Short mmCIF file of C-alpha atoms and ligand atoms in Angstrom, two decimals:
data_model
loop_
_atom_site.label_atom_id
_atom_site.label_comp_id
_atom_site.label_asym_id
_atom_site.label_seq_id
_atom_site.Cartn_x
_atom_site.Cartn_y
_atom_site.Cartn_z
CA MET Z 26 0.03 -0.24 0.08
CA VAL Z 27 1.40 3.36 -1.07
CA PRO Z 28 1.61 5.53 2.01
CA LEU Z 29 -0.15 9.15 1.17
CA MET Z 30 0.86 11.85 3.34
CA THR Z 31 -0.26 15.52 2.97
CA THR Z 32 2.91 16.90 2.81
CA PRO Z 33 6.23 16.11 1.17
CA SER Z 34 8.69 14.36 3.80
CA LYS Z 35 12.48 15.30 3.80
CA ILE Z 36 14.88 12.75 2.80
CA SER Z 37 16.56 11.37 5.79
CA GLN Z 38 17.31 7.92 4.51
CA PRO Z 39 20.60 6.36 3.47
CA TYR Z 40 21.83 6.55 -0.53
CA ILE Z 41 19.65 4.14 -2.28
CA THR Z 42 19.43 4.08 -6.08
CA ARG Z 43 17.98 1.84 -8.89
CA PHE Z 44 18.04 0.71 -12.35
CA ALA Z 45 14.67 0.08 -13.81
CA PRO Z 46 14.83 -1.27 -17.12
CA SER Z 47 11.74 -2.60 -19.14
CA PRO Z 48 11.68 -6.07 -20.44
CA SER Z 49 10.95 -5.37 -23.83
CA GLY Z 50 13.83 -6.45 -25.50
CA ARG Z 51 17.45 -7.30 -24.65
CA LEU Z 52 19.69 -4.94 -23.19
CA HIS Z 53 22.34 -2.59 -25.21
CA LEU Z 54 25.19 -0.69 -24.50
CA GLY Z 55 23.21 2.14 -23.50
CA HIS Z 56 21.57 0.17 -20.92
CA ALA Z 57 25.04 -1.26 -19.49
CA TYR Z 58 26.13 2.37 -19.35
CA SER Z 59 23.04 3.47 -17.00
CA ALA Z 60 23.18 0.44 -15.06
CA LEU Z 61 26.97 0.64 -14.15
CA THR Z 62 26.67 4.69 -13.42
CA ALA Z 63 23.92 3.71 -11.02
CA TYR Z 64 25.47 0.99 -9.66
CA ARG Z 65 29.06 2.93 -8.84
CA ALA Z 66 27.10 5.70 -7.61
CA ALA Z 67 25.67 3.24 -4.90
CA LYS Z 68 29.32 1.70 -4.25
CA GLN Z 69 31.07 5.66 -4.00
CA ASN Z 70 28.16 6.74 -1.55
CA GLY Z 71 28.29 3.56 0.57
CA GLY Z 72 24.59 3.23 -0.66
CA ARG Z 73 22.52 0.30 -1.93
CA PHE Z 74 21.69 -0.65 -5.53
CA LEU Z 75 18.24 -2.07 -6.28
CA LEU Z 76 16.91 -3.42 -9.45
CA ARG Z 77 13.28 -3.01 -10.34
CA ILE Z 78 11.54 -4.46 -13.58
CA GLU Z 79 8.98 -2.16 -15.05
CA ASP Z 80 6.84 -4.54 -16.70
CA ILE Z 81 3.21 -3.25 -16.85
CA ASP Z 82 3.00 -3.23 -20.43
CA ALA Z 83 2.03 -7.02 -20.95
CA SER Z 84 1.88 -6.53 -24.75
CA ARG Z 85 5.53 -5.58 -24.95
CA CYS Z 86 7.48 -7.02 -21.96
CA LYS Z 87 8.35 -10.91 -21.92
CA PRO Z 88 9.43 -13.01 -19.04
CA GLU Z 89 12.39 -13.90 -21.30
CA PHE Z 90 13.71 -10.27 -21.54
CA THR Z 91 13.61 -10.26 -17.82
CA ASP Z 92 15.81 -13.40 -17.37
CA GLY Z 93 18.16 -11.70 -20.12
CA ILE Z 94 18.37 -8.58 -17.93
CA PHE Z 95 19.34 -10.73 -15.05
CA GLU Z 96 21.62 -12.65 -17.16
CA ASP Z 97 23.58 -9.47 -18.66
CA LEU Z 98 23.95 -7.64 -15.54
CA ALA Z 99 25.33 -10.63 -13.39
CA TRP Z 100 27.73 -10.87 -16.36
CA LEU Z 101 28.69 -7.09 -15.92
CA GLY Z 102 29.21 -7.98 -12.50
CA LEU Z 103 26.51 -5.94 -11.14
CA LYS Z 104 24.80 -7.43 -7.76
CA TRP Z 105 21.69 -6.21 -6.45
CA GLU Z 106 19.25 -6.80 -3.66
CA THR Z 107 16.38 -9.34 -3.51
CA PRO Z 108 13.44 -10.01 -4.19
CA VAL Z 109 13.61 -7.67 -7.32
CA ARG Z 110 10.35 -5.64 -7.53
CA LEU Z 111 8.41 -6.75 -10.68
CA GLN Z 112 5.83 -3.77 -11.50
CA SER Z 113 3.23 -6.24 -13.06
CA GLU Z 114 2.95 -7.56 -9.44
CA HIS Z 115 1.72 -4.55 -7.65
CA MET Z 116 -1.24 -3.31 -9.83
CA ASP Z 117 -3.03 -2.51 -6.73
CA ASP Z 118 -0.47 -0.06 -5.51
CA TYR Z 119 -0.99 1.68 -8.30
CA GLN Z 120 -4.56 1.45 -8.91
CA GLN Z 121 -4.93 3.07 -5.30
CA ALA Z 122 -3.07 6.13 -6.29
CA LEU Z 123 -4.96 6.25 -9.38
CA GLU Z 124 -8.42 6.35 -7.38
CA THR Z 125 -7.13 8.86 -5.01
CA LEU Z 126 -6.25 11.20 -7.66
CA LYS Z 127 -9.73 10.75 -9.31
CA ASP Z 128 -11.56 11.22 -6.17
CA ARG Z 129 -9.74 14.41 -5.93
CA GLY Z 130 -11.08 15.55 -9.23
CA LEU Z 131 -7.55 15.58 -10.68
CA LEU Z 132 -8.13 13.21 -13.64
CA TYR Z 133 -10.51 12.77 -16.64
CA PRO Z 134 -11.25 10.18 -18.90
CA CYS Z 135 -9.82 10.53 -22.38
CA PHE Z 136 -11.65 8.57 -24.91
CA CYS Z 137 -9.33 9.92 -27.93
CA THR Z 138 -7.21 7.48 -29.95
CA ARG Z 139 -3.64 8.75 -31.14
CA LYS Z 140 -5.11 9.58 -34.45
CA ASP Z 141 -7.59 11.79 -33.07
CA ILE Z 142 -5.03 13.40 -31.09
CA ARG Z 143 -2.80 13.90 -34.25
CA ALA Z 144 -6.09 15.07 -36.31
CA LYS Z 145 -6.85 17.70 -33.51
CA ILE Z 146 -3.17 18.74 -33.57
CA ASN Z 147 -3.15 19.37 -37.14
CA HIS Z 148 -6.56 21.05 -37.13
CA THR Z 149 -5.20 23.52 -34.47
CA GLN Z 150 -2.14 24.20 -36.56
CA GLY Z 151 -4.09 24.62 -39.86
CA ILE Z 152 -6.46 27.28 -38.01
CA SER Z 153 -3.26 29.25 -36.57
CA GLY Z 154 -1.06 28.67 -39.36
CA THR Z 155 1.79 28.39 -37.49
CA PRO Z 156 3.01 25.37 -34.98
CA HIS Z 157 1.35 25.59 -31.50
CA HIS Z 158 3.13 28.71 -29.72
CA SER Z 159 1.54 28.00 -26.24
CA ALA Z 160 2.90 24.59 -26.05
CA PRO Z 161 4.97 22.19 -27.68
CA GLU Z 162 3.26 19.38 -29.72
CA ARG Z 163 5.69 16.88 -28.96
CA GLY Z 164 7.60 16.17 -25.85
CA THR Z 165 10.14 13.36 -25.07
CA THR Z 166 7.50 11.31 -24.11
CA GLY Z 167 5.33 11.69 -26.74
CA LEU Z 168 2.41 13.99 -28.39
CA ILE Z 169 1.11 17.04 -25.90
CA TYR Z 170 -2.46 16.13 -25.36
CA PRO Z 171 -4.43 19.05 -27.05
CA GLY Z 172 -7.26 18.79 -24.03
CA THR Z 173 -10.02 17.51 -26.16
CA CYS Z 174 -11.59 15.35 -23.29
CA ARG Z 175 -10.85 17.87 -20.45
CA THR Z 176 -14.05 19.57 -21.50
CA LEU Z 177 -16.17 16.94 -22.20
CA SER Z 178 -19.29 17.07 -19.76
CA PRO Z 179 -19.30 14.60 -16.82
CA THR Z 180 -22.72 13.00 -18.10
CA LYS Z 181 -21.29 12.34 -21.57
CA ALA Z 182 -18.25 11.02 -20.16
CA ALA Z 183 -20.24 8.80 -17.86
CA ALA Z 184 -22.27 7.46 -20.48
CA LEU Z 185 -19.19 6.69 -22.54
CA ILE Z 186 -17.77 4.78 -19.86
CA GLN Z 187 -21.10 3.05 -19.35
CA LYS Z 188 -21.03 1.87 -22.79
CA ASP Z 189 -17.82 0.35 -22.16
CA THR Z 190 -16.00 2.85 -24.29
CA PRO Z 191 -12.13 2.17 -24.13
CA HIS Z 192 -10.73 5.26 -22.08
CA ALA Z 193 -7.52 6.36 -20.78
CA TRP Z 194 -7.16 8.60 -17.38
CA ARG Z 195 -5.46 11.78 -17.74
CA LEU Z 196 -4.12 14.12 -15.27
CA ASN Z 197 -5.78 17.44 -15.26
CA LEU Z 198 -2.46 19.60 -15.06
CA SER Z 199 -3.90 22.93 -14.22
CA ALA Z 200 -6.29 21.28 -11.77
CA ALA Z 201 -3.20 19.68 -10.28
CA LEU Z 202 -1.24 22.87 -10.24
CA ALA Z 203 -3.70 24.70 -8.68
CA GLN Z 204 -4.31 21.92 -5.81
CA ILE Z 205 -0.67 21.84 -5.31
CA LYS Z 206 -0.60 26.12 -4.74
CA SER Z 207 -3.34 26.08 -2.56
CA LYS Z 208 -2.02 23.19 -0.10
CA ALA Z 209 1.60 25.22 0.18
CA PRO Z 210 0.42 28.86 -0.90
CA ASN Z 211 3.88 30.14 0.37
CA GLU Z 212 5.95 27.98 -1.76
CA THR Z 213 6.30 30.05 -4.87
CA GLU Z 214 8.87 27.89 -7.04
CA LEU Z 215 8.31 24.14 -7.62
CA THR Z 216 11.82 23.16 -7.94
CA TRP Z 217 13.93 19.86 -7.91
CA PHE Z 218 17.60 18.89 -8.00
CA ASP Z 219 19.50 17.46 -10.57
CA GLU Z 220 23.19 16.69 -9.74
CA VAL Z 221 24.20 17.39 -13.14
CA LYS Z 222 22.08 20.28 -13.94
CA GLY Z 223 21.70 22.02 -10.27
CA LYS Z 224 18.29 23.47 -9.35
CA ILE Z 225 15.66 22.82 -11.88
CA MET Z 226 12.52 24.70 -12.19
CA THR Z 227 9.45 22.35 -12.95
CA GLU Z 228 8.01 22.57 -16.42
CA PRO Z 229 5.14 20.08 -16.35
CA HIS Z 230 3.39 21.93 -19.43
CA LEU Z 231 6.14 20.50 -21.48
CA LEU Z 232 4.41 17.18 -20.89
CA GLY Z 233 0.57 18.24 -20.30
CA ASP Z 234 -2.03 16.26 -19.51
CA VAL Z 235 -0.20 12.93 -19.17
CA ILE Z 236 -2.06 9.43 -19.03
CA LEU Z 237 -1.80 8.03 -15.46
CA GLY Z 238 -4.06 5.17 -16.29
CA ARG Z 239 -3.74 3.57 -19.62
CA LYS Z 240 -6.78 2.06 -21.56
CA GLU Z 241 -5.75 -1.37 -20.48
CA MET Z 242 -4.22 -1.09 -17.47
CA PRO Z 243 -4.83 1.07 -14.11
CA THR Z 244 -1.51 2.80 -14.28
CA SER Z 245 1.13 4.41 -16.76
CA TYR Z 246 4.92 4.90 -16.60
CA HIS Z 247 4.67 8.30 -14.97
CA LEU Z 248 2.49 6.69 -12.27
CA SER Z 249 4.01 3.53 -11.26
CA VAL Z 250 7.65 4.78 -11.41
CA VAL Z 251 7.00 7.63 -8.69
CA ILE Z 252 4.75 5.17 -6.73
CA ASP Z 253 7.62 2.71 -6.69
CA ASP Z 254 10.58 5.00 -6.16
CA ALA Z 255 8.87 6.40 -3.03
CA LEU Z 256 7.77 2.44 -1.90
CA GLN Z 257 11.54 1.36 -2.32
CA ASN Z 258 12.86 4.60 -0.69
CA ILE Z 259 14.82 5.50 -3.48
CA SER Z 260 16.88 8.79 -2.36
CA HIS Z 261 18.62 9.08 -5.79
CA ILE Z 262 17.63 8.24 -9.15
CA VAL Z 263 20.31 7.77 -11.53
CA ARG Z 264 18.94 7.56 -15.16
CA GLY Z 265 19.32 8.96 -18.70
CA MET Z 266 18.62 12.43 -20.15
CA ASP Z 267 16.37 10.77 -22.36
CA LEU Z 268 13.94 11.07 -18.98
CA PHE Z 269 14.76 14.33 -17.82
CA GLU Z 270 11.77 16.26 -19.11
CA ALA Z 271 9.67 13.30 -17.58
CA THR Z 272 10.83 14.35 -14.17
CA HIS Z 273 8.88 17.56 -14.33
CA ILE Z 274 5.78 15.32 -14.11
CA HIS Z 275 6.99 13.07 -11.56
CA ILE Z 276 7.68 16.15 -9.38
CA ILE Z 277 3.99 17.12 -9.68
CA LEU Z 278 2.77 13.54 -8.69
CA GLN Z 279 5.19 13.28 -5.66
CA ARG Z 280 3.47 16.77 -4.67
CA LEU Z 281 -0.15 15.61 -5.27
CA LEU Z 282 0.53 12.13 -3.49
CA GLY Z 283 2.53 13.52 -0.54
CA LEU Z 284 5.74 11.49 -1.64
CA PRO Z 285 9.35 12.20 -1.08
CA THR Z 286 11.17 13.89 -4.17
CA PRO Z 287 14.51 12.37 -4.55
CA VAL Z 288 17.62 13.66 -5.85
CA TYR Z 289 18.21 13.07 -9.57
CA HIS Z 290 21.00 12.42 -11.71
CA HIS Z 291 20.32 12.38 -15.31
CA HIS Z 292 23.38 11.35 -16.92
CA ALA Z 293 24.57 12.09 -20.73
CA LEU Z 294 23.34 9.19 -23.14
CA LEU Z 295 25.73 7.03 -24.78
CA LEU Z 296 25.85 7.29 -28.59
CA ASP Z 297 27.06 4.90 -31.17
CA ASP Z 298 29.50 5.26 -33.93
CA THR Z 299 26.93 7.27 -36.20
CA GLY Z 300 25.94 9.63 -33.23
CA GLU Z 301 22.85 7.80 -32.63
CA ARG Z 302 21.53 7.08 -29.43
CA PHE Z 303 21.45 3.10 -28.60
CA ALA Z 304 17.72 1.84 -28.53
CA LYS Z 305 16.07 -1.37 -28.54
CA SER Z 306 13.92 -0.45 -31.64
CA SER Z 307 17.14 0.27 -33.79
CA ARG Z 308 19.79 -2.52 -34.81
CA SER Z 309 22.07 -1.71 -31.76
CA ALA Z 310 23.76 -4.80 -30.75
CA THR Z 311 22.66 -6.37 -27.57
CA LEU Z 312 24.74 -7.18 -25.04
CA LEU Z 313 24.09 -10.98 -25.63
CA SER Z 314 25.33 -10.74 -29.03
CA MET Z 315 28.35 -8.85 -28.18
CA ARG Z 316 29.07 -11.53 -25.27
CA ARG Z 317 28.53 -14.44 -27.88
CA SER Z 318 30.67 -12.64 -30.27
CA GLY Z 319 33.58 -13.15 -27.65
CA ILE Z 320 33.59 -9.63 -26.61
CA SER Z 321 34.67 -9.63 -22.89
CA ARG Z 322 33.05 -7.55 -20.02
CA GLU Z 323 36.23 -5.52 -19.60
CA GLN Z 324 36.13 -4.43 -23.32
CA ILE Z 325 32.22 -3.34 -22.86
CA ILE Z 326 33.16 -1.52 -19.67
CA SER Z 327 36.04 0.32 -21.51
CA ASN Z 328 33.98 0.75 -24.88
CA ILE Z 329 31.39 2.68 -22.80
CA GLY Z 330 34.24 4.91 -21.44
CA LEU Z 331 33.96 3.70 -17.96
CA SER Z 332 37.51 2.83 -16.92
CA GLU Z 333 37.46 0.31 -14.26
CA GLY Z 334 34.68 -2.92 -13.92
CA PRO Z 335 31.86 -2.22 -11.07
N1 LIG J 419 11.64 1.76 -17.33
C1 LIG J 419 12.38 3.03 -17.80
C2 LIG J 419 12.98 2.51 -19.29
O1 LIG J 419 13.43 1.27 -19.69
C3 LIG J 419 13.18 3.55 -17.11
C4 LIG J 419 12.49 4.30 -15.78
C5 LIG J 419 13.41 4.97 -15.00
O2 LIG J 419 14.50 4.94 -14.69
O3 LIG J 419 12.74 5.84 -14.46
O4 LIG J 419 13.16 3.42 -20.19
#
Protein backbone atom coordinates (compact mmCIF):
# COMPACT_ATOMS: atom_id res chain seq x y z
CA MET A 1 0.00 0.00 0.00
CA VAL A 2 1.24 3.51 -0.79
CA PRO A 3 1.67 5.83 2.18
CA LEU A 4 -0.35 8.89 1.20
CA MET A 5 0.90 11.78 3.29
CA THR A 6 -0.33 15.34 3.03
CA THR A 7 3.06 17.03 2.83
CA PRO A 8 6.28 15.87 1.18
CA SER A 9 8.63 14.44 3.76
CA LYS A 10 12.31 15.33 3.93
CA ILE A 11 14.85 12.83 2.66
CA SER A 12 16.38 11.33 5.76
CA GLN A 13 17.28 7.89 4.51
CA PRO A 14 20.61 6.50 3.32
CA TYR A 15 21.71 6.51 -0.30
CA ILE A 16 19.52 4.10 -2.28
CA THR A 17 19.46 4.03 -6.04
CA ARG A 18 18.04 1.73 -8.68
CA PHE A 19 18.19 0.59 -12.28
CA ALA A 20 14.69 0.14 -13.70
CA PRO A 21 14.68 -1.38 -17.18
CA SER A 22 11.61 -2.52 -19.11
CA PRO A 23 11.87 -6.10 -20.36
CA SER A 24 10.72 -5.32 -23.89
CA GLY A 25 13.96 -6.43 -25.51
CA ARG A 26 17.54 -7.38 -24.71
CA LEU A 27 19.81 -4.83 -23.07
CA HIS A 28 22.27 -2.84 -25.20
CA LEU A 29 25.34 -0.73 -24.43
CA GLY A 30 23.20 2.26 -23.41
CA HIS A 31 21.60 0.16 -20.68
CA ALA A 32 25.00 -1.14 -19.57
CA TYR A 33 26.21 2.43 -19.19
CA SER A 34 23.15 3.48 -17.21
CA ALA A 35 23.18 0.42 -14.94
CA LEU A 36 26.90 0.73 -14.23
CA THR A 37 26.61 4.47 -13.56
CA ALA A 38 23.85 3.88 -10.99
CA TYR A 39 25.69 0.91 -9.48
CA ARG A 40 28.92 2.87 -9.07
CA ALA A 41 27.07 5.81 -7.56
CA ALA A 42 25.64 3.44 -4.93
CA LYS A 43 29.07 1.98 -4.18
CA GLN A 44 30.80 5.38 -4.05
CA ASN A 45 28.21 6.63 -1.59
CA GLY A 46 28.22 3.52 0.56
CA GLY A 47 24.63 3.01 -0.52
CA ARG A 48 22.28 0.31 -1.79
CA PHE A 49 21.56 -0.67 -5.37
CA LEU A 50 18.15 -2.04 -6.35
CA LEU A 51 16.96 -3.51 -9.60
CA ARG A 52 13.34 -3.00 -10.60
CA ILE A 53 11.63 -4.55 -13.58
CA GLU A 54 9.18 -2.13 -15.22
CA ASP A 55 6.90 -4.63 -16.93
CA ILE A 56 3.45 -3.03 -16.76
CA ASP A 57 2.99 -3.32 -20.51
CA ALA A 58 2.04 -6.96 -20.99
CA SER A 59 1.90 -6.54 -24.77
CA ARG A 60 5.58 -5.57 -25.02
CA CYS A 61 7.27 -7.14 -21.99
CA LYS A 62 8.29 -10.78 -21.93
CA PRO A 63 9.56 -12.99 -19.09
CA GLU A 64 12.49 -14.12 -21.25
CA PHE A 65 13.65 -10.50 -21.50
CA THR A 66 13.44 -10.23 -17.69
CA ASP A 67 15.67 -13.30 -17.45
CA GLY A 68 17.95 -11.70 -20.03
CA ILE A 69 18.26 -8.58 -17.86
CA PHE A 70 19.34 -10.66 -14.85
CA GLU A 71 21.80 -12.58 -17.00
CA ASP A 72 23.34 -9.51 -18.67
CA LEU A 73 23.67 -7.50 -15.46
CA ALA A 74 25.22 -10.42 -13.58
CA TRP A 75 27.67 -10.87 -16.46
CA LEU A 76 28.59 -7.18 -16.16
CA GLY A 77 29.45 -7.90 -12.52
CA LEU A 78 26.51 -6.14 -10.87
CA LYS A 79 24.90 -7.39 -7.67
CA TRP A 80 21.48 -6.33 -6.49
CA GLU A 81 19.15 -6.95 -3.61
CA THR A 82 16.42 -9.54 -3.83
CA PRO A 83 13.50 -9.94 -4.18
CA VAL A 84 13.44 -7.77 -7.28
CA ARG A 85 10.26 -5.71 -7.60
CA LEU A 86 8.30 -6.59 -10.72
CA GLN A 87 5.78 -3.85 -11.43
CA SER A 88 3.29 -6.28 -12.98
CA GLU A 89 2.87 -7.84 -9.52
CA HIS A 90 1.86 -4.57 -7.87
CA MET A 91 -1.05 -3.22 -9.91
CA ASP A 92 -3.06 -2.71 -6.68
CA ASP A 93 -0.58 -0.11 -5.46
CA TYR A 94 -0.93 1.89 -8.66
CA GLN A 95 -4.71 1.47 -8.79
CA GLN A 96 -5.00 2.85 -5.27
CA ALA A 97 -3.03 5.98 -6.19
CA LEU A 98 -5.06 6.37 -9.39
CA GLU A 99 -8.33 6.21 -7.41
CA THR A 100 -7.01 8.77 -4.92
CA LEU A 101 -6.27 11.21 -7.73
CA LYS A 102 -9.63 10.49 -9.36
CA ASP A 103 -11.48 11.12 -6.08
CA ARG A 104 -9.72 14.45 -5.78
CA GLY A 105 -11.00 15.51 -9.21
CA LEU A 106 -7.54 15.56 -10.74
CA LEU A 107 -8.11 13.04 -13.53
CA TYR A 108 -10.49 12.93 -16.45
CA PRO A 109 -11.35 10.09 -18.80
CA CYS A 110 -9.95 10.42 -22.30
CA PHE A 111 -11.56 8.56 -25.18
CA CYS A 112 -9.22 9.81 -27.90
CA THR A 113 -7.18 7.52 -30.07
CA ARG A 114 -3.69 8.51 -31.18
CA LYS A 115 -5.22 9.29 -34.58
CA ASP A 116 -7.77 11.67 -32.98
CA ILE A 117 -4.98 13.48 -31.16
CA ARG A 118 -2.88 13.86 -34.29
CA ALA A 119 -5.92 15.12 -36.25
CA LYS A 120 -6.77 17.66 -33.55
CA ILE A 121 -3.19 18.96 -33.47
CA ASN A 122 -3.11 19.25 -37.27
CA HIS A 123 -6.45 21.06 -37.24
CA THR A 124 -5.27 23.55 -34.60
CA GLN A 125 -2.12 24.21 -36.58
CA GLY A 126 -4.19 24.73 -39.72
CA ILE A 127 -6.26 27.39 -37.95
CA SER A 128 -3.38 29.29 -36.42
CA GLY A 129 -1.22 28.86 -39.53
CA THR A 130 1.82 28.29 -37.33
CA PRO A 131 2.81 25.42 -35.14
CA HIS A 132 1.48 25.58 -31.60
CA HIS A 133 2.91 28.60 -29.84
CA SER A 134 1.52 28.09 -26.36
CA ALA A 135 2.83 24.57 -25.82
CA PRO A 136 5.14 22.32 -27.77
CA GLU A 137 3.40 19.63 -29.77
CA ARG A 138 5.70 16.83 -28.76
CA GLY A 139 7.55 16.24 -25.53
CA THR A 140 10.17 13.57 -25.02
CA THR A 141 7.49 11.16 -23.93
CA GLY A 142 5.10 11.61 -26.85
CA LEU A 143 2.52 13.97 -28.28
CA ILE A 144 1.28 16.73 -26.01
CA TYR A 145 -2.40 16.13 -25.56
CA PRO A 146 -4.48 19.02 -26.94
CA GLY A 147 -7.07 18.69 -24.17
CA THR A 148 -10.05 17.46 -26.23
CA CYS A 149 -11.68 15.37 -23.47
CA ARG A 150 -10.87 17.78 -20.63
CA THR A 151 -14.01 19.77 -21.42
CA LEU A 152 -16.31 16.80 -22.01
CA SER A 153 -19.39 17.10 -19.79
CA PRO A 154 -19.42 14.66 -16.84
CA THR A 155 -22.74 13.27 -18.12
CA LYS A 156 -21.33 12.55 -21.57
CA ALA A 157 -18.16 11.03 -20.10
CA ALA A 158 -20.22 8.84 -17.73
CA ALA A 159 -22.41 7.67 -20.62
CA LEU A 160 -19.38 6.69 -22.68
CA ILE A 161 -17.88 4.80 -19.74
CA GLN A 162 -21.24 3.10 -19.20
CA LYS A 163 -21.08 1.88 -22.80
CA ASP A 164 -17.61 0.42 -22.16
CA THR A 165 -15.94 2.88 -24.51
CA PRO A 166 -12.18 2.35 -24.13
CA HIS A 167 -10.69 5.22 -22.19
CA ALA A 168 -7.51 6.30 -20.46
CA TRP A 169 -7.27 8.56 -17.41
CA ARG A 170 -5.37 11.80 -17.85
CA LEU A 171 -3.99 14.21 -15.31
CA ASN A 172 -5.74 17.57 -15.39
CA LEU A 173 -2.51 19.51 -15.07
CA SER A 174 -3.98 22.93 -14.37
CA ALA A 175 -6.26 21.48 -11.66
CA ALA A 176 -3.24 19.66 -10.23
CA LEU A 177 -1.11 22.81 -10.13
CA ALA A 178 -3.96 24.75 -8.53
CA GLN A 179 -4.36 22.07 -5.84
CA ILE A 180 -0.63 22.04 -5.09
CA LYS A 181 -0.65 25.83 -4.84
CA SER A 182 -3.66 25.89 -2.54
CA LYS A 183 -1.97 23.40 -0.18
CA ALA A 184 1.35 25.29 -0.11
CA PRO A 185 0.51 28.95 -0.85
CA ASN A 186 3.88 30.17 0.42
CA GLU A 187 5.83 27.94 -1.87
CA THR A 188 6.39 30.15 -4.89
CA GLU A 189 8.66 27.79 -6.82
CA LEU A 190 8.26 24.13 -7.64
CA THR A 191 11.82 22.95 -8.02
CA TRP A 192 13.89 19.79 -8.01
CA PHE A 193 17.60 19.10 -7.91
CA ASP A 194 19.65 17.40 -10.57
CA GLU A 195 23.24 16.54 -9.64
CA VAL A 196 24.40 17.31 -13.18
CA LYS A 197 22.36 20.44 -13.93
CA GLY A 198 21.65 21.87 -10.48
CA LYS A 199 18.37 23.41 -9.32
CA ILE A 200 15.63 22.95 -11.90
CA MET A 201 12.36 24.81 -12.15
CA THR A 202 9.51 22.40 -12.81
CA GLU A 203 8.05 22.76 -16.32
CA PRO A 204 5.22 20.21 -16.41
CA HIS A 205 3.53 21.89 -19.41
CA LEU A 206 6.32 20.33 -21.48
CA LEU A 207 4.35 17.10 -21.06
CA GLY A 208 0.85 18.41 -20.45
CA ASP A 209 -2.11 16.26 -19.41
CA VAL A 210 -0.23 12.95 -19.33
CA ILE A 211 -1.92 9.56 -19.12
CA LEU A 212 -1.81 8.07 -15.62
CA GLY A 213 -4.17 5.15 -16.23
CA ARG A 214 -3.88 3.51 -19.62
CA LYS A 215 -6.81 2.01 -21.52
CA GLU A 216 -5.78 -1.52 -20.63
CA MET A 217 -4.27 -1.05 -17.15
CA PRO A 218 -4.75 1.11 -14.04
CA THR A 219 -1.37 2.80 -14.39
CA SER A 220 1.22 4.23 -16.75
CA TYR A 221 4.99 4.69 -16.67
CA HIS A 222 4.71 8.05 -14.88
CA LEU A 223 2.44 6.82 -12.11
CA SER A 224 4.15 3.52 -11.36
CA VAL A 225 7.67 4.95 -11.39
CA VAL A 226 6.74 7.60 -8.84
CA ILE A 227 4.92 5.14 -6.58
CA ASP A 228 7.73 2.58 -6.72
CA ASP A 229 10.53 5.06 -6.12
CA ALA A 230 8.69 6.13 -2.96
CA LEU A 231 7.83 2.60 -1.83
CA GLN A 232 11.42 1.50 -2.34
CA ASN A 233 12.78 4.57 -0.52
CA ILE A 234 14.88 5.60 -3.48
CA SER A 235 16.95 8.61 -2.42
CA HIS A 236 18.85 9.13 -5.70
CA ILE A 237 17.54 8.44 -9.18
CA VAL A 238 20.36 7.89 -11.65
CA ARG A 239 19.05 7.56 -15.22
CA GLY A 240 19.55 8.84 -18.76
CA MET A 241 18.84 12.34 -20.06
CA ASP A 242 16.03 10.88 -22.20
CA LEU A 243 13.90 10.94 -19.02
CA PHE A 244 14.86 14.45 -17.90
CA GLU A 245 11.57 16.04 -19.04
CA ALA A 246 9.49 13.25 -17.53
CA THR A 247 10.85 14.33 -14.16
CA HIS A 248 8.79 17.54 -14.32
CA ILE A 249 5.63 15.44 -14.16
CA HIS A 250 7.10 13.11 -11.54
CA ILE A 251 7.63 16.10 -9.23
CA ILE A 252 3.98 17.11 -9.68
CA LEU A 253 2.81 13.56 -8.86
CA GLN A 254 5.05 13.42 -5.79
CA ARG A 255 3.55 16.68 -4.52
CA LEU A 256 0.01 15.51 -5.19
CA LEU A 257 0.50 12.17 -3.46
CA GLY A 258 2.62 13.55 -0.61
CA LEU A 259 5.65 11.50 -1.61
CA PRO A 260 9.26 12.57 -1.12
CA THR A 261 11.24 13.95 -4.05
CA PRO A 262 14.55 12.13 -4.51
CA VAL A 263 17.73 13.74 -5.81
CA TYR A 264 18.09 13.19 -9.58
CA HIS A 265 21.13 12.52 -11.69
CA HIS A 266 20.35 12.47 -15.42
CA HIS A 267 23.46 11.27 -17.19
CA ALA A 268 24.36 12.01 -20.82
CA LEU A 269 23.23 9.36 -23.27
CA LEU A 270 25.78 7.07 -24.80
CA LEU A 271 25.92 7.48 -28.59
CA ASP A 272 26.94 4.91 -31.18
CA ASP A 273 29.53 5.43 -33.95
CA THR A 274 26.97 7.24 -36.10
CA GLY A 275 26.02 9.64 -33.30
CA GLU A 276 22.70 7.91 -32.65
CA ARG A 277 21.62 6.88 -29.16
CA PHE A 278 21.35 3.19 -28.49
CA ALA A 279 17.77 1.94 -28.64
CA LYS A 280 15.95 -1.37 -28.51
CA SER A 281 14.06 -0.44 -31.68
CA SER A 282 17.20 0.27 -33.70
CA ARG A 283 19.70 -2.34 -34.71
CA SER A 284 21.97 -1.60 -31.74
CA ALA A 285 23.98 -4.66 -30.85
CA THR A 286 22.71 -6.29 -27.69
CA LEU A 287 24.98 -7.24 -24.80
CA LEU A 288 24.04 -10.84 -25.54
CA SER A 289 25.23 -10.68 -29.15
CA MET A 290 28.43 -8.88 -28.13
CA ARG A 291 29.08 -11.51 -25.49
CA ARG A 292 28.45 -14.30 -27.98
CA SER A 293 30.88 -12.74 -30.42
CA GLY A 294 33.58 -13.06 -27.76
CA ILE A 295 33.72 -9.50 -26.46
CA SER A 296 34.73 -9.46 -22.80
CA ARG A 297 33.09 -7.60 -19.95
CA GLU A 298 36.25 -5.49 -19.57
CA GLN A 299 36.12 -4.50 -23.25
CA ILE A 300 32.49 -3.43 -22.91
CA ILE A 301 33.22 -1.42 -19.81
CA SER A 302 36.10 0.34 -21.55
CA ASN A 303 34.05 0.83 -24.77
CA ILE A 304 31.44 2.78 -22.88
CA GLY A 305 34.12 5.00 -21.38
CA LEU A 306 34.06 3.61 -17.87
CA SER A 307 37.61 2.69 -17.04
CA GLU A 308 37.33 0.00 -14.38
CA GLY A 309 34.74 -2.65 -13.64
CA PRO A 310 31.95 -2.31 -11.11
N1 LIG B 1 11.72 1.76 -17.39
C1 LIG B 1 12.30 2.95 -17.95
C2 LIG B 1 13.06 2.58 -19.21
O1 LIG B 1 13.35 1.42 -19.41
C3 LIG B 1 13.26 3.65 -17.02
C4 LIG B 1 12.56 4.27 -15.89
C5 LIG B 1 13.39 5.15 -14.98
O2 LIG B 1 14.61 4.95 -14.85
O3 LIG B 1 12.81 6.01 -14.36
O4 LIG B 1 13.34 3.47 -19.99
